Amino acid sequence: MIRYALALLLLVIPVAAHATDAGWALLRDGGHVVLLRHAMVTGTSDPANFDIDSCATQMNLSARGKQQASKIGALFAARAAPIERVLSSRYCRCLDTARIAFEAEPQLFAPLDLLKGDDAQKAAQIAAIMKEIRAYSGSDNLVMVTHLEDIVALTGISPREGEAVVVEPQGDGLRVLGRVTF
């Protein structure tokens, strides 16, 4: 059993590295949309007194998350991955990830907030994000800093904190072109 688990682990590690290399190649070329899950946070859920306008009432980046966000920005620069625009959820953990990583003020984009509980509101958020992605035609990359639930709803992929998913429109949905893990 241990041999089986070890063999499985050894098979997965090269795939993850390859996925990251392929993702970086896409980002260096530019012209892509990047769904970036916010960096590591403290806690597991927002407090009951959550207020979108008060970081004190939200889960925030941990010290490790701030380091991770800094690493994200450093790697984008070191790998010469050009950024045209950064859109962010209004949640402090997303805004702080964007500010630390890209050393600029991101553009607030409310549809990137955590998906609402109501199905009609969720559909409206997803439609607004898809409209923004479909409209993008820049030569550099568009980065959208958001949450796990949003990325899962858009792609079916469950990224780690601080992971980037490179996408393009395909039919009514998105096609995943690559992933970058930080």
Tab-separated table of N, CA and C in Angstrom:
chain	number	residue	atom	x	y	z
A	1	MET	N	0.826	-1.198	0.000
A	1	MET	CA	0.000	0.000	0.000
A	1	MET	C	0.868	1.259	0.000
A	2	ILE	N	1.930	1.249	0.799
A	2	ILE	CA	2.809	2.411	0.867
A	2	ILE	C	3.492	2.629	-0.481
A	3	ARG	N	3.909	1.530	-1.126
A	3	ARG	CA	4.531	1.661	-2.448
A	3	ARG	C	3.570	2.285	-3.457
A	4	TYR	N	2.316	1.866	-3.387
A	4	TYR	CA	1.301	2.394	-4.294
A	4	TYR	C	1.126	3.898	-4.075
A	5	ALA	N	1.032	4.322	-2.840
A	5	ALA	CA	0.871	5.747	-2.517
A	5	ALA	C	2.087	6.544	-2.968
A	6	LEU	N	3.279	6.016	-2.758
A	6	LEU	CA	4.504	6.704	-3.168
A	6	LEU	C	4.574	6.828	-4.692
A	7	ALA	N	4.222	5.754	-5.390
A	7	ALA	CA	4.233	5.790	-6.854
A	7	ALA	C	3.230	6.819	-7.374
A	8	LEU	N	2.057	6.871	-6.755
A	8	LEU	CA	1.050	7.849	-7.154
A	8	LEU	C	1.561	9.270	-6.917
A	9	LEU	N	2.188	9.516	-5.793
A	9	LEU	CA	2.741	10.834	-5.479
A	9	LEU	C	3.808	11.229	-6.498
A	10	LEU	N	4.683	10.315	-6.852
A	10	LEU	CA	5.738	10.600	-7.816
A	10	LEU	C	5.182	10.900	-9.211
A	11	LEU	N	4.044	10.319	-9.531
A	11	LEU	CA	3.413	10.599	-10.818
A	11	LEU	C	2.765	11.973	-10.836
A	12	VAL	N	2.237	12.415	-9.711
A	12	VAL	CA	1.528	13.690	-9.640
A	12	VAL	C	2.485	14.873	-9.648
A	13	ILE	N	3.623	14.783	-8.990
A	13	ILE	CA	4.551	15.909	-8.866
A	13	ILE	C	5.003	16.441	-10.223
A	14	PRO	N	5.450	15.614	-11.166
A	14	PRO	CA	5.860	16.163	-12.470
A	14	PRO	C	4.701	16.817	-13.222
A	15	VAL	N	3.482	16.316	-13.060
A	15	VAL	CA	2.333	16.900	-13.735
A	15	VAL	C	2.089	18.312	-13.225
A	16	ALA	N	2.189	18.521	-11.911
A	16	ALA	CA	1.986	19.852	-11.345
A	16	ALA	C	3.051	20.821	-11.858
A	17	ALA	N	4.281	20.380	-11.911
A	17	ALA	CA	5.359	21.244	-12.408
A	17	ALA	C	5.133	21.572	-13.874
A	18	HIS	N	4.721	20.591	-14.653
A	18	HIS	CA	4.462	20.815	-16.073
A	18	HIS	C	3.304	21.795	-16.253
A	19	ALA	N	2.257	21.644	-15.441
A	19	ALA	CA	1.116	22.551	-15.541
A	19	ALA	C	1.556	23.976	-15.255
A	20	THR	N	2.409	24.168	-14.271
A	20	THR	CA	2.896	25.502	-13.933
A	20	THR	C	3.743	26.064	-15.068
A	21	ASP	N	4.638	25.262	-15.641
A	21	ASP	CA	5.476	25.720	-16.759
A	21	ASP	C	4.624	26.134	-17.956
A	22	ALA	N	3.616	25.348	-18.266
A	22	ALA	CA	2.731	25.664	-19.387
A	22	ALA	C	1.960	26.957	-19.105
A	23	GLY	N	1.527	27.128	-17.864
A	23	GLY	CA	0.821	28.351	-17.479
A	23	GLY	C	1.695	29.579	-17.637
A	24	TRP	N	2.970	29.470	-17.213
A	24	TRP	CA	3.891	30.610	-17.353
A	24	TRP	C	4.148	30.946	-18.816
A	25	ALA	N	4.248	29.939	-19.647
A	25	ALA	CA	4.465	30.188	-21.075
A	25	ALA	C	3.306	30.999	-21.652
A	26	LEU	N	2.087	30.663	-21.261
A	26	LEU	CA	0.914	31.415	-21.721
A	26	LEU	C	0.967	32.856	-21.227
A	27	LEU	N	1.311	33.036	-19.950
A	27	LEU	CA	1.323	34.376	-19.364
A	27	LEU	C	2.410	35.256	-19.969
A	28	ARG	N	3.548	34.671	-20.291
A	28	ARG	CA	4.618	35.442	-20.949
A	28	ARG	C	4.162	35.964	-22.299
A	29	ASP	N	3.368	35.169	-23.006
A	29	ASP	CA	2.863	35.575	-24.318
A	29	ASP	C	1.855	36.716	-24.216
A	30	GLY	N	1.168	36.829	-23.092
A	30	GLY	CA	0.183	37.888	-22.895
A	30	GLY	C	-1.126	37.613	-23.610
A	31	GLY	N	-2.076	38.515	-23.422
A	31	GLY	CA	-3.366	38.388	-24.074
A	31	GLY	C	-4.314	37.396	-23.424
A	32	HIS	N	-4.021	36.993	-22.191
A	32	HIS	CA	-4.846	35.980	-21.527
A	32	HIS	C	-5.576	36.541	-20.317
A	33	VAL	N	-6.593	35.792	-19.881
A	33	VAL	CA	-7.334	36.127	-18.670
A	33	VAL	C	-6.903	35.144	-17.587
A	34	VAL	N	-6.584	35.705	-16.409
A	34	VAL	CA	-6.106	34.916	-15.280
A	34	VAL	C	-7.102	35.045	-14.141
A	35	LEU	N	-7.658	33.918	-13.701
A	35	LEU	CA	-8.483	33.893	-12.500
A	35	LEU	C	-7.541	33.528	-11.356
A	36	LEU	N	-7.293	34.470	-10.452
A	36	LEU	CA	-6.357	34.262	-9.357
A	36	LEU	C	-7.124	34.159	-8.050
A	37	ARG	N	-6.995	33.016	-7.389
A	37	ARG	CA	-7.604	32.887	-6.062
A	37	ARG	C	-6.748	33.679	-5.081
A	38	HIS	N	-7.389	34.403	-4.182
A	38	HIS	CA	-6.665	35.192	-3.183
A	38	HIS	C	-5.647	34.322	-2.449
A	39	ALA	N	-4.638	34.970	-1.871
A	39	ALA	CA	-3.586	34.274	-1.126
A	39	ALA	C	-4.139	33.726	0.200
A	40	MET	N	-3.281	33.029	0.944
A	40	MET	CA	-3.671	32.353	2.189
A	40	MET	C	-4.249	33.313	3.224
A	41	VAL	N	-5.280	32.829	3.925
A	41	VAL	CA	-5.996	33.659	4.893
A	41	VAL	C	-5.945	33.070	6.300
A	42	THR	N	-6.381	33.889	7.247
A	42	THR	CA	-6.574	33.436	8.621
A	42	THR	C	-8.016	32.949	8.732
A	43	GLY	N	-8.250	31.862	9.397
A	43	GLY	CA	-9.616	31.389	9.605
A	43	GLY	C	-10.166	30.604	8.439
A	44	THR	N	-11.441	30.204	8.600
A	44	THR	CA	-12.090	29.387	7.579
A	44	THR	C	-13.361	30.017	7.019
A	45	SER	N	-13.878	31.031	7.705
A	45	SER	CA	-15.061	31.724	7.183
A	45	SER	C	-15.138	33.128	7.776
A	46	ASP	N	-15.863	33.984	7.081
A	46	ASP	CA	-16.031	35.350	7.560
A	46	ASP	C	-16.899	35.346	8.818
A	47	PRO	N	-16.637	36.276	9.752
A	47	PRO	CA	-17.432	36.354	10.973
A	47	PRO	C	-18.893	36.722	10.699
A	48	ALA	N	-19.738	36.495	11.687
A	48	ALA	CA	-21.166	36.788	11.553
A	48	ALA	C	-21.422	38.272	11.332
A	49	ASN	N	-20.541	39.138	11.832
A	49	ASN	CA	-20.733	40.586	11.684
A	49	ASN	C	-20.059	41.127	10.416
A	50	PHE	N	-19.894	40.287	9.408
A	50	PHE	CA	-19.227	40.653	8.159
A	50	PHE	C	-19.779	41.954	7.587
A	51	ASP	N	-18.869	42.824	7.166
A	51	ASP	CA	-19.214	44.078	6.496
A	51	ASP	C	-18.199	44.263	5.368
A	52	ILE	N	-18.678	44.342	4.132
A	52	ILE	CA	-17.793	44.459	2.964
A	52	ILE	C	-16.892	45.687	3.049
A	53	ASP	N	-17.313	46.700	3.792
A	53	ASP	CA	-16.541	47.939	3.891
A	53	ASP	C	-15.585	47.971	5.078
A	54	SER	N	-15.495	46.877	5.843
A	54	SER	CA	-14.633	46.862	7.024
A	54	SER	C	-13.783	45.590	7.063
A	55	CYS	N	-12.497	45.764	6.845
A	55	CYS	CA	-11.589	44.610	6.868
A	55	CYS	C	-11.563	43.934	8.240
A	56	ALA	N	-11.853	44.684	9.292
A	56	ALA	CA	-11.853	44.120	10.650
A	56	ALA	C	-12.949	43.075	10.828
A	57	THR	N	-13.943	43.060	9.940
A	57	THR	CA	-15.041	42.094	10.056
A	57	THR	C	-14.924	40.964	9.026
A	58	GLN	N	-13.751	40.806	8.425
A	58	GLN	CA	-13.561	39.795	7.381
A	58	GLN	C	-12.367	38.900	7.690
A	59	MET	N	-12.322	37.742	7.028
A	59	MET	CA	-11.092	36.958	7.013
A	59	MET	C	-10.084	37.754	6.208
A	60	ASN	N	-8.866	37.821	6.695
A	60	ASN	CA	-7.836	38.591	6.007
A	60	ASN	C	-6.640	37.707	5.678
A	61	LEU	N	-5.717	38.246	4.896
A	61	LEU	CA	-4.507	37.500	4.572
A	61	LEU	C	-3.729	37.231	5.858
A	62	SER	N	-3.196	36.032	5.950
A	62	SER	CA	-2.291	35.694	7.053
A	62	SER	C	-0.911	36.253	6.709
A	63	ALA	N	0.022	36.174	7.649
A	63	ALA	CA	1.401	36.604	7.365
A	63	ALA	C	1.940	35.788	6.188
A	64	ARG	N	1.635	34.510	6.181
A	64	ARG	CA	2.073	33.645	5.085
A	64	ARG	C	1.396	34.043	3.767
A	65	GLY	N	0.136	34.473	3.849
A	65	GLY	CA	-0.588	34.917	2.666
A	65	GLY	C	0.011	36.183	2.078
A	66	LYS	N	0.460	37.089	2.956
A	66	LYS	CA	1.109	38.314	2.479
A	66	LYS	C	2.428	37.982	1.781
A	67	GLN	N	3.157	37.004	2.336
A	67	GLN	CA	4.400	36.558	1.689
A	67	GLN	C	4.087	35.915	0.339
A	68	GLN	N	3.021	35.119	0.314
A	68	GLN	CA	2.628	34.459	-0.925
A	68	GLN	C	2.243	35.490	-1.991
A	69	ALA	N	1.489	36.519	-1.608
A	69	ALA	CA	1.101	37.567	-2.557
A	69	ALA	C	2.331	38.282	-3.096
A	70	SER	N	3.299	38.541	-2.226
A	70	SER	CA	4.541	39.174	-2.653
A	70	SER	C	5.283	38.280	-3.652
A	71	LYS	N	5.278	36.986	-3.382
A	71	LYS	CA	5.928	36.016	-4.285
A	71	LYS	C	5.222	35.979	-5.646
A	72	ILE	N	3.906	36.068	-5.623
A	72	ILE	CA	3.142	36.083	-6.877
A	72	ILE	C	3.606	37.239	-7.748
A	73	GLY	N	3.671	38.428	-7.154
A	73	GLY	CA	4.106	39.602	-7.909
A	73	GLY	C	5.534	39.488	-8.402
A	74	ALA	N	6.412	38.983	-7.529
A	74	ALA	CA	7.823	38.833	-7.909
A	74	ALA	C	7.967	37.860	-9.079
A	75	LEU	N	7.193	36.788	-9.055
A	75	LEU	CA	7.284	35.807	-10.142
A	75	LEU	C	6.685	36.339	-11.443
A	76	PHE	N	5.608	37.094	-11.353
A	76	PHE	CA	5.063	37.714	-12.566
A	76	PHE	C	6.124	38.609	-13.193
A	77	ALA	N	6.836	39.379	-12.365
A	77	ALA	CA	7.878	40.281	-12.877
A	77	ALA	C	9.072	39.494	-13.410
A	78	ALA	N	9.534	38.509	-12.640
A	78	ALA	CA	10.712	37.733	-13.038
A	78	ALA	C	10.463	36.915	-14.306
A	79	ARG	N	9.243	36.453	-14.475
A	79	ARG	CA	8.903	35.645	-15.655
A	79	ARG	C	8.425	36.493	-16.824
A	80	ALA	N	8.490	37.818	-16.656
A	80	ALA	CA	8.104	38.767	-17.712
A	80	ALA	C	6.681	38.511	-18.214
A	81	ALA	N	5.750	38.312	-17.268
A	81	ALA	CA	4.344	38.119	-17.605
A	81	ALA	C	3.652	39.482	-17.517
A	82	PRO	N	3.366	40.107	-18.658
A	82	PRO	CA	2.825	41.471	-18.651
A	82	PRO	C	1.378	41.534	-18.148
A	83	ILE	N	1.101	42.550	-17.343
A	83	ILE	CA	-0.236	42.749	-16.788
A	83	ILE	C	-0.805	44.051	-17.349
A	84	GLU	N	-1.974	43.953	-17.946
A	84	GLU	CA	-2.647	45.155	-18.454
A	84	GLU	C	-3.543	45.762	-17.388
A	85	ARG	N	-4.309	44.890	-16.732
A	85	ARG	CA	-5.301	45.357	-15.770
A	85	ARG	C	-5.498	44.316	-14.692
A	86	VAL	N	-5.831	44.776	-13.487
A	86	VAL	CA	-6.153	43.875	-12.383
A	86	VAL	C	-7.528	44.255	-11.861
A	87	LEU	N	-8.450	43.310	-11.920
A	87	LEU	CA	-9.786	43.471	-11.340
A	87	LEU	C	-9.823	42.640	-10.068
A	88	SER	N	-10.562	43.116	-9.062
A	88	SER	CA	-10.599	42.391	-7.798
A	88	SER	C	-11.989	42.392	-7.188
A	89	SER	N	-12.277	41.309	-6.487
A	89	SER	CA	-13.413	41.253	-5.581
A	89	SER	C	-13.244	42.384	-4.574
A	90	ARG	N	-14.322	42.825	-3.973
A	90	ARG	CA	-14.254	43.895	-2.985
A	90	ARG	C	-13.818	43.394	-1.608
A	91	TYR	N	-13.696	42.087	-1.432
A	91	TYR	CA	-13.271	41.529	-0.150
A	91	TYR	C	-11.809	41.900	0.098
A	92	CYS	N	-11.491	42.217	1.349
A	92	CYS	CA	-10.147	42.691	1.701
A	92	CYS	C	-9.060	41.681	1.347
A	93	ARG	N	-9.321	40.393	1.486
A	93	ARG	CA	-8.296	39.391	1.179
A	93	ARG	C	-7.929	39.404	-0.306
A	94	CYS	N	-8.892	39.686	-1.166
A	94	CYS	CA	-8.621	39.782	-2.604
A	94	CYS	C	-7.922	41.096	-2.937
A	95	LEU	N	-8.433	42.182	-2.379
A	95	LEU	CA	-7.805	43.486	-2.609
A	95	LEU	C	-6.359	43.497	-2.144
A	96	ASP	N	-6.113	42.938	-0.956
A	96	ASP	CA	-4.744	42.918	-0.433
A	96	ASP	C	-3.840	42.025	-1.272
A	97	THR	N	-4.359	40.893	-1.743
A	97	THR	CA	-3.568	40.039	-2.633
A	97	THR	C	-3.159	40.833	-3.870
A	98	ALA	N	-4.112	41.523	-4.477
A	98	ALA	CA	-3.831	42.298	-5.689
A	98	ALA	C	-2.856	43.440	-5.408
A	99	ARG	N	-3.073	44.162	-4.318
A	99	ARG	CA	-2.209	45.314	-3.998
A	99	ARG	C	-0.770	44.884	-3.733
A	100	ILE	N	-0.609	43.820	-2.966
A	100	ILE	CA	0.741	43.350	-2.634
A	100	ILE	C	1.414	42.750	-3.872
A	101	ALA	N	0.696	41.916	-4.605
A	101	ALA	CA	1.292	41.221	-5.751
A	101	ALA	C	1.657	42.180	-6.875
A	102	PHE	N	0.773	43.085	-7.195
A	102	PHE	CA	0.961	43.894	-8.398
A	102	PHE	C	1.304	45.346	-8.101
A	103	GLU	N	1.454	45.671	-6.819
A	103	GLU	CA	1.892	46.993	-6.363
A	103	GLU	C	1.126	48.128	-7.028
A	104	ALA	N	-0.164	47.930	-7.165
A	104	ALA	CA	-1.033	48.954	-7.746
A	104	ALA	C	-2.432	48.756	-7.171
A	105	GLU	N	-3.240	49.783	-7.296
A	105	GLU	CA	-4.621	49.691	-6.826
A	105	GLU	C	-5.447	48.957	-7.880
A	106	PRO	N	-6.045	47.818	-7.507
A	106	PRO	CA	-6.864	47.087	-8.478
A	106	PRO	C	-8.190	47.804	-8.708
A	107	GLN	N	-8.813	47.493	-9.814
A	107	GLN	CA	-10.153	48.010	-10.105
A	107	GLN	C	-11.161	47.106	-9.402
A	108	LEU	N	-12.037	47.696	-8.599
A	108	LEU	CA	-13.078	46.913	-7.918
A	108	LEU	C	-14.065	46.382	-8.944
A	109	PHE	N	-14.402	45.101	-8.811
A	109	PHE	CA	-15.355	44.475	-9.723
A	109	PHE	C	-16.238	43.558	-8.883
A	110	ALA	N	-17.374	44.084	-8.435
A	110	ALA	CA	-18.262	43.394	-7.497
A	110	ALA	C	-18.677	41.980	-7.931
A	111	PRO	N	-18.861	41.683	-9.220
A	111	PRO	CA	-19.214	40.303	-9.582
A	111	PRO	C	-18.171	39.267	-9.126
A	112	LEU	N	-16.922	39.694	-8.856
A	112	LEU	CA	-15.899	38.764	-8.384
A	112	LEU	C	-16.017	38.469	-6.886
A	113	ASP	N	-16.947	39.147	-6.180
A	113	ASP	CA	-17.185	38.854	-4.766
A	113	ASP	C	-17.656	37.404	-4.632
A	114	LEU	N	-17.664	36.901	-3.393
A	114	LEU	CA	-18.194	35.557	-3.167
A	114	LEU	C	-19.576	35.444	-3.793
A	115	LEU	N	-19.848	34.317	-4.414
A	115	LEU	CA	-21.142	34.118	-5.060
A	115	LEU	C	-22.270	34.204	-4.040
A	116	LYS	N	-23.339	34.848	-4.440
A	116	LYS	CA	-24.508	35.003	-3.579
A	116	LYS	C	-25.228	33.665	-3.431
A	117	GLY	N	-26.028	33.537	-2.385
A	117	GLY	CA	-26.763	32.301	-2.122
A	117	GLY	C	-27.919	32.076	-3.065
A	118	ASP	N	-28.526	33.143	-3.540
A	118	ASP	CA	-29.672	33.068	-4.431
A	118	ASP	C	-29.220	32.674	-5.841
A	119	ASP	N	-29.895	31.690	-6.445
A	119	ASP	CA	-29.497	31.196	-7.767
A	119	ASP	C	-29.518	32.282	-8.841
A	120	ALA	N	-30.513	33.161	-8.800
A	120	ALA	CA	-30.592	34.231	-9.803
A	120	ALA	C	-29.429	35.208	-9.646
A	121	GLN	N	-29.069	35.518	-8.396
A	121	GLN	CA	-27.944	36.424	-8.156
A	121	GLN	C	-26.624	35.776	-8.584
A	122	LYS	N	-26.470	34.485	-8.302
A	122	LYS	CA	-25.263	33.751	-8.740
A	122	LYS	C	-25.143	33.808	-10.254
A	123	ALA	N	-26.243	33.524	-10.926
A	123	ALA	CA	-26.243	33.524	-12.394
A	123	ALA	C	-25.874	34.910	-12.934
A	124	ALA	N	-26.368	35.963	-12.281
A	124	ALA	CA	-26.048	37.323	-12.719
A	124	ALA	C	-24.565	37.624	-12.520
A	125	GLN	N	-24.007	37.181	-11.398
A	125	GLN	CA	-22.573	37.387	-11.159
A	125	GLN	C	-21.739	36.661	-12.201
A	126	ILE	N	-22.047	35.402	-12.434
A	126	ILE	CA	-21.303	34.601	-13.413
A	126	ILE	C	-21.417	35.236	-14.800
A	127	ALA	N	-22.618	35.691	-15.146
A	127	ALA	CA	-22.824	36.327	-16.458
A	127	ALA	C	-21.980	37.595	-16.584
A	128	ALA	N	-21.880	38.382	-15.511
A	128	ALA	CA	-21.084	39.619	-15.556
A	128	ALA	C	-19.598	39.308	-15.698
A	129	ILE	N	-19.130	38.268	-15.013
A	129	ILE	CA	-17.721	37.870	-15.136
A	129	ILE	C	-17.446	37.362	-16.550
A	130	MET	N	-18.339	36.539	-17.064
A	130	MET	CA	-18.169	36.001	-18.427
A	130	MET	C	-18.182	37.132	-19.460
A	131	LYS	N	-19.031	38.120	-19.261
A	131	LYS	CA	-19.081	39.258	-20.188
A	131	LYS	C	-17.740	39.991	-20.198
A	132	GLU	N	-17.151	40.185	-19.018
A	132	GLU	CA	-15.856	40.863	-18.909
A	132	GLU	C	-14.756	40.044	-19.586
A	133	ILE	N	-14.785	38.734	-19.376
A	133	ILE	CA	-13.774	37.859	-19.983
A	133	ILE	C	-13.916	37.863	-21.508
A	134	ARG	N	-15.145	37.732	-21.987
A	134	ARG	CA	-15.368	37.716	-23.445
A	134	ARG	C	-14.970	39.032	-24.107
A	135	ALA	N	-15.126	40.119	-23.386
A	135	ALA	CA	-14.819	41.446	-23.946
A	135	ALA	C	-13.326	41.745	-23.962
A	136	TYR	N	-12.540	40.959	-23.236
A	136	TYR	CA	-11.119	41.273	-23.126
A	136	TYR	C	-10.378	40.907	-24.414
A	137	SER	N	-9.620	41.884	-24.931
A	137	SER	CA	-8.848	41.641	-26.153
A	137	SER	C	-7.480	42.313	-26.096
A	138	GLY	N	-6.969	42.563	-24.886
A	138	GLY	CA	-5.682	43.233	-24.747
A	138	GLY	C	-4.515	42.337	-25.122
A	139	SER	N	-3.361	42.960	-25.299
A	139	SER	CA	-2.164	42.189	-25.645
A	139	SER	C	-1.420	41.712	-24.390
A	140	ASP	N	-1.676	42.345	-23.246
A	140	ASP	CA	-1.110	41.880	-21.979
A	140	ASP	C	-2.187	41.063	-21.263
A	141	ASN	N	-1.921	40.633	-20.033
A	141	ASN	CA	-2.851	39.771	-19.314
A	141	ASN	C	-3.824	40.558	-18.441
A	142	LEU	N	-5.035	40.055	-18.341
A	142	LEU	CA	-6.041	40.566	-17.429
A	142	LEU	C	-6.078	39.623	-16.231
A	143	VAL	N	-5.848	40.154	-15.037
A	143	VAL	CA	-5.881	39.345	-13.815
A	143	VAL	C	-7.159	39.677	-13.057
A	144	MET	N	-7.903	38.627	-12.685
A	144	MET	CA	-9.131	38.781	-11.909
A	144	MET	C	-8.935	38.053	-10.578
A	145	VAL	N	-8.820	38.819	-9.491
A	145	VAL	CA	-8.573	38.232	-8.169
A	145	VAL	C	-9.921	37.960	-7.512
A	146	THR	N	-10.146	36.697	-7.168
A	146	THR	CA	-11.463	36.290	-6.702
A	146	THR	C	-11.362	35.156	-5.682
A	147	HIS	N	-12.424	34.389	-5.547
A	147	HIS	CA	-12.567	33.370	-4.502
A	147	HIS	C	-12.697	31.969	-5.109
A	148	LEU	N	-12.463	30.975	-4.269
A	148	LEU	CA	-12.563	29.577	-4.673
A	148	LEU	C	-13.902	29.284	-5.351
A	149	GLU	N	-15.002	29.660	-4.697
A	149	GLU	CA	-16.334	29.327	-5.193
A	149	GLU	C	-16.572	29.884	-6.598
A	150	ASP	N	-16.084	31.078	-6.852
A	150	ASP	CA	-16.263	31.705	-8.164
A	150	ASP	C	-15.497	30.933	-9.238
A	151	ILE	N	-14.253	30.576	-8.925
A	151	ILE	CA	-13.429	29.855	-9.902
A	151	ILE	C	-13.999	28.472	-10.176
A	152	VAL	N	-14.478	27.800	-9.132
A	152	VAL	CA	-15.103	26.487	-9.320
A	152	VAL	C	-16.335	26.616	-10.217
A	153	ALA	N	-17.171	27.618	-9.954
A	153	ALA	CA	-18.388	27.804	-10.758
A	153	ALA	C	-18.061	28.106	-12.217
A	154	LEU	N	-16.974	28.835	-12.446
A	154	LEU	CA	-16.593	29.220	-13.811
A	154	LEU	C	-15.857	28.121	-14.570
A	155	THR	N	-15.063	27.315	-13.852
A	155	THR	CA	-14.167	26.369	-14.536
A	155	THR	C	-14.326	24.912	-14.126
A	156	GLY	N	-14.907	24.670	-12.957
A	156	GLY	CA	-14.960	23.307	-12.421
A	156	GLY	C	-13.677	22.917	-11.714
A	157	ILE	N	-12.715	23.832	-11.661
A	157	ILE	CA	-11.421	23.573	-11.018
A	157	ILE	C	-11.427	24.177	-9.625
A	158	SER	N	-10.808	23.468	-8.686
A	158	SER	CA	-10.713	23.922	-7.302
A	158	SER	C	-9.262	24.314	-7.005
A	159	PRO	N	-8.900	25.581	-7.252
A	159	PRO	CA	-7.503	25.992	-7.063
A	159	PRO	C	-7.146	26.195	-5.599
A	160	ARG	N	-5.864	26.061	-5.300
A	160	ARG	CA	-5.355	26.371	-3.957
A	160	ARG	C	-5.361	27.874	-3.755
A	161	GLU	N	-5.202	28.297	-2.511
A	161	GLU	CA	-5.060	29.720	-2.242
A	161	GLU	C	-3.825	30.221	-2.991
A	162	GLY	N	-3.979	31.334	-3.705
A	162	GLY	CA	-2.868	31.903	-4.451
A	162	GLY	C	-2.579	31.219	-5.778
A	163	GLU	N	-3.437	30.331	-6.235
A	163	GLU	CA	-3.208	29.663	-7.519
A	163	GLU	C	-3.897	30.428	-8.641
A	164	ALA	N	-3.260	30.471	-9.792
A	164	ALA	CA	-3.798	31.149	-10.969
A	164	ALA	C	-4.292	30.122	-11.983
A	165	VAL	N	-5.437	30.407	-12.578
A	165	VAL	CA	-6.011	29.566	-13.628
A	165	VAL	C	-6.154	30.446	-14.872
A	166	VAL	N	-5.477	30.061	-15.948
A	166	VAL	CA	-5.500	30.819	-17.200
A	166	VAL	C	-6.633	30.256	-18.054
A	167	VAL	N	-7.534	31.155	-18.500
A	167	VAL	CA	-8.740	30.710	-19.207
A	167	VAL	C	-8.965	31.494	-20.494
A	168	GLU	N	-9.835	30.930	-21.327
A	168	GLU	CA	-10.336	31.627	-22.503
A	168	GLU	C	-11.783	31.207	-22.708
A	169	PRO	N	-12.589	32.088	-23.312
A	169	PRO	CA	-13.983	31.727	-23.587
A	169	PRO	C	-14.054	30.565	-24.575
A	170	GLN	N	-15.002	29.680	-24.340
A	170	GLN	CA	-15.252	28.567	-25.263
A	170	GLN	C	-16.734	28.229	-25.170
A	171	GLY	N	-17.453	28.462	-26.232
A	171	GLY	CA	-18.897	28.236	-26.207
A	171	GLY	C	-19.537	29.109	-25.142
A	172	ASP	N	-20.371	28.493	-24.306
A	172	ASP	CA	-21.039	29.233	-23.233
A	172	ASP	C	-20.184	29.342	-21.972
A	173	GLY	N	-19.049	28.656	-21.945
A	173	GLY	CA	-18.234	28.632	-20.740
A	173	GLY	C	-16.803	29.058	-20.978
A	174	LEU	N	-15.931	28.475	-20.163
A	174	LEU	CA	-14.508	28.780	-20.249
A	174	LEU	C	-13.717	27.503	-20.467
A	175	ARG	N	-12.633	27.638	-21.177
A	175	ARG	CA	-11.676	26.545	-21.344
A	175	ARG	C	-10.447	26.896	-20.527
A	176	VAL	N	-9.977	25.957	-19.730
A	176	VAL	CA	-8.769	26.163	-18.932
A	176	VAL	C	-7.567	25.863	-19.810
A	177	LEU	N	-6.690	26.873	-19.947
A	177	LEU	CA	-5.496	26.731	-20.779
A	177	LEU	C	-4.284	26.304	-19.971
A	178	GLY	N	-4.249	26.696	-18.698
A	178	GLY	CA	-3.104	26.367	-17.851
A	178	GLY	C	-3.333	26.829	-16.435
A	179	ARG	N	-2.425	26.406	-15.555
A	179	ARG	CA	-2.503	26.766	-14.129
A	179	ARG	C	-1.103	27.103	-13.651
A	180	VAL	N	-1.036	28.010	-12.670
A	180	VAL	CA	0.234	28.362	-12.062
A	180	VAL	C	0.034	28.330	-10.550
A	181	THR	N	0.848	27.543	-9.873
A	181	THR	CA	0.797	27.434	-8.420
A	181	THR	C	1.942	28.204	-7.815
A	182	PHE	N	1.662	28.982	-6.795
A	182	PHE	CA	2.682	29.792	-6.147
A	182	PHE	C	3.002	29.234	-4.775
